[in-house]
């Protein structure tokens, strides 16, 4: 599916790691580096926005963008469709499913249909939510912190997939050495500078590195950052009010939150957690 036929979707969205990548920036055609971390594509069904800046409003719209992106697959969508039409196996499959030859529209529909199957609801947390098990003391403490006023995680990470699908600036923009302006690229609204789509947290323990730029290698680094963003990067611009003051989490409290986050790992990925 790439210009030189060396890459496919799984090249950057590795099924072994909850369909995420294990490096900060994935390598595209010709060795080019992407400019944002490849997120997990699990649990993407019915999301209102896609990509960190929300530039796609549907899975179908999202599906074709990496193909044409010069930093990723660097293949014109028309050329991708032409390849499919020249492949007898794919041609037959498209006629079987769509009753017509491959087009850009049904290619995006096919990719989106597959992505919609990638839902995970078989974690320790799900067993707890269904009254099948109890959480450990550390996990229970972490859950209480996660949903409480001290850690404030639940302010942004709520709902079945632990995301409100909102855009937030968590302090990773200062216009000097952290310069990705995020949602602003789409809206051109000053209020959106440095804002990025809040990701879901299911399987988060196996999708390192973290943030839109892959700047944090571990969940420990993430919690350390959230505990006092201003103590890590100076002069963040437009940071969310909830993060303007240190949270005051102790080391044990941070560890407990991580223990809870690990309960969100689907059992099929547990060995990688």
Short mmCIF file of C-alpha atoms in Angstrom, two decimals, residues 118-225:
data_model
loop_
_atom_site.label_atom_id
_atom_site.label_comp_id
_atom_site.label_asym_id
_atom_site.label_seq_id
_atom_site.Cartn_x
_atom_site.Cartn_y
_atom_site.Cartn_z
CA UNK A 118 -10.76 -3.61 16.68
CA UNK A 119 -12.68 -3.08 19.90
CA UNK A 120 -11.31 -4.36 23.22
CA UNK A 121 -13.54 -5.07 26.22
CA UNK A 122 -11.76 -8.00 27.85
CA UNK A 123 -9.50 -6.44 30.47
CA UNK A 124 -9.18 -6.89 34.21
CA UNK A 125 -11.04 -3.61 34.55
CA UNK A 126 -13.94 -5.01 32.52
CA UNK A 127 -14.04 -8.09 34.75
CA UNK A 128 -14.18 -5.78 37.77
CA UNK A 129 -16.90 -3.62 36.18
CA UNK A 130 -18.94 -6.78 35.56
CA UNK A 131 -18.55 -7.87 39.21
CA UNK A 132 -16.43 -10.88 38.30
CA UNK A 133 -13.33 -9.98 40.33
CA UNK A 134 -11.96 -7.50 42.83
CA UNK A 135 -9.09 -5.16 42.16
CA UNK A 136 -5.92 -5.37 44.23
CA UNK A 137 -5.47 -2.75 46.98
CA UNK A 138 -3.02 -0.79 44.81
CA UNK A 139 -5.35 -0.93 41.80
CA UNK A 140 -8.29 0.16 43.95
CA UNK A 141 -6.30 3.08 45.35
CA UNK A 142 -5.26 4.00 41.83
CA UNK A 143 -8.86 3.92 40.61
CA UNK A 144 -9.93 6.20 43.45
CA UNK A 145 -7.16 8.66 42.58
CA UNK A 146 -7.90 8.41 38.86
CA UNK A 147 -11.54 9.35 39.33
CA UNK A 148 -10.96 11.83 42.15
CA UNK A 149 -10.20 15.53 42.45
CA UNK A 150 -6.53 15.18 43.35
CA UNK A 151 -5.17 13.47 40.22
CA UNK A 152 -7.93 14.82 37.94
CA UNK A 153 -7.38 12.07 35.34
CA UNK A 154 -11.12 11.54 34.96
CA UNK A 155 -11.61 15.17 33.93
CA UNK A 156 -10.32 14.23 30.47
CA UNK A 157 -10.23 10.43 30.45
CA UNK A 158 -13.80 9.29 31.03
CA UNK A 159 -16.38 7.09 29.35
CA UNK A 160 -16.09 3.46 28.18
CA UNK A 161 -12.76 4.05 26.43
CA UNK A 162 -11.45 6.62 28.91
CA UNK A 163 -11.56 9.60 26.60
CA UNK A 164 -13.97 12.47 26.26
CA UNK A 165 -12.75 13.02 22.68
CA UNK A 166 -11.90 16.60 23.58
CA UNK A 167 -8.85 18.66 22.68
CA UNK A 168 -6.56 19.71 25.51
CA UNK A 169 -3.28 21.55 25.90
CA UNK A 170 -1.28 19.70 28.55
CA UNK A 171 1.75 21.96 28.30
CA UNK A 172 3.62 20.34 25.43
CA UNK A 173 3.87 23.51 23.38
CA UNK A 174 6.11 26.48 24.07
CA UNK A 175 6.87 27.74 20.51
CA UNK A 176 10.62 27.30 21.03
CA UNK A 177 11.71 23.66 21.12
CA UNK A 178 8.22 22.13 21.35
CA UNK A 179 6.54 23.64 18.33
CA UNK A 180 3.77 21.33 17.11
CA UNK A 181 0.67 23.53 17.41
CA UNK A 182 -1.80 20.63 17.24
CA UNK A 183 -5.48 21.42 16.76
CA UNK A 184 -4.56 24.91 15.59
CA UNK A 185 -3.34 23.37 12.33
CA UNK A 186 -6.95 22.44 11.57
CA UNK A 187 -8.95 25.34 13.03
CA UNK A 188 -6.47 28.26 12.90
CA UNK A 189 -8.03 29.41 16.17
CA UNK A 190 -5.57 30.92 18.65
CA UNK A 191 -7.45 29.15 21.45
CA UNK A 192 -6.48 25.79 19.93
CA UNK A 193 -2.70 26.32 19.88
CA UNK A 194 -1.01 23.35 21.52
CA UNK A 195 -4.22 21.37 21.94
CA UNK A 196 -4.31 17.71 20.97
CA UNK A 197 -7.04 15.10 20.96
CA UNK A 198 -7.28 13.29 24.29
CA UNK A 199 -6.52 9.62 23.59
CA UNK A 200 -8.37 6.69 25.08
CA UNK A 201 -6.49 4.78 27.75
CA UNK A 202 -7.47 1.20 27.05
CA UNK A 203 -4.27 -0.82 26.55
CA UNK A 204 -2.16 2.23 27.43
CA UNK A 205 0.38 0.06 29.25
CA UNK A 206 1.48 -1.52 25.94
CA UNK A 207 1.46 1.54 23.68
CA UNK A 208 4.61 3.39 24.76
CA UNK A 209 6.05 5.88 23.97
CA UNK A 210 3.48 8.47 24.94
CA UNK A 211 2.06 11.84 23.85
CA UNK A 212 1.71 13.17 20.32
CA UNK A 213 5.48 13.44 20.03
CA UNK A 214 6.39 10.24 21.86
CA UNK A 215 8.38 12.29 24.34
CA UNK A 216 7.78 10.01 27.34
CA UNK A 217 9.03 6.43 27.25
CA UNK A 218 7.18 5.08 30.28
CA UNK A 219 3.99 5.58 32.26
CA UNK A 220 6.21 6.58 35.18
CA UNK A 221 7.52 9.50 33.12
CA UNK A 222 3.96 10.44 32.16
CA UNK A 223 2.78 10.55 35.78
CA UNK A 224 5.90 12.46 36.82
CA UNK A 225 5.14 15.04 34.14
#
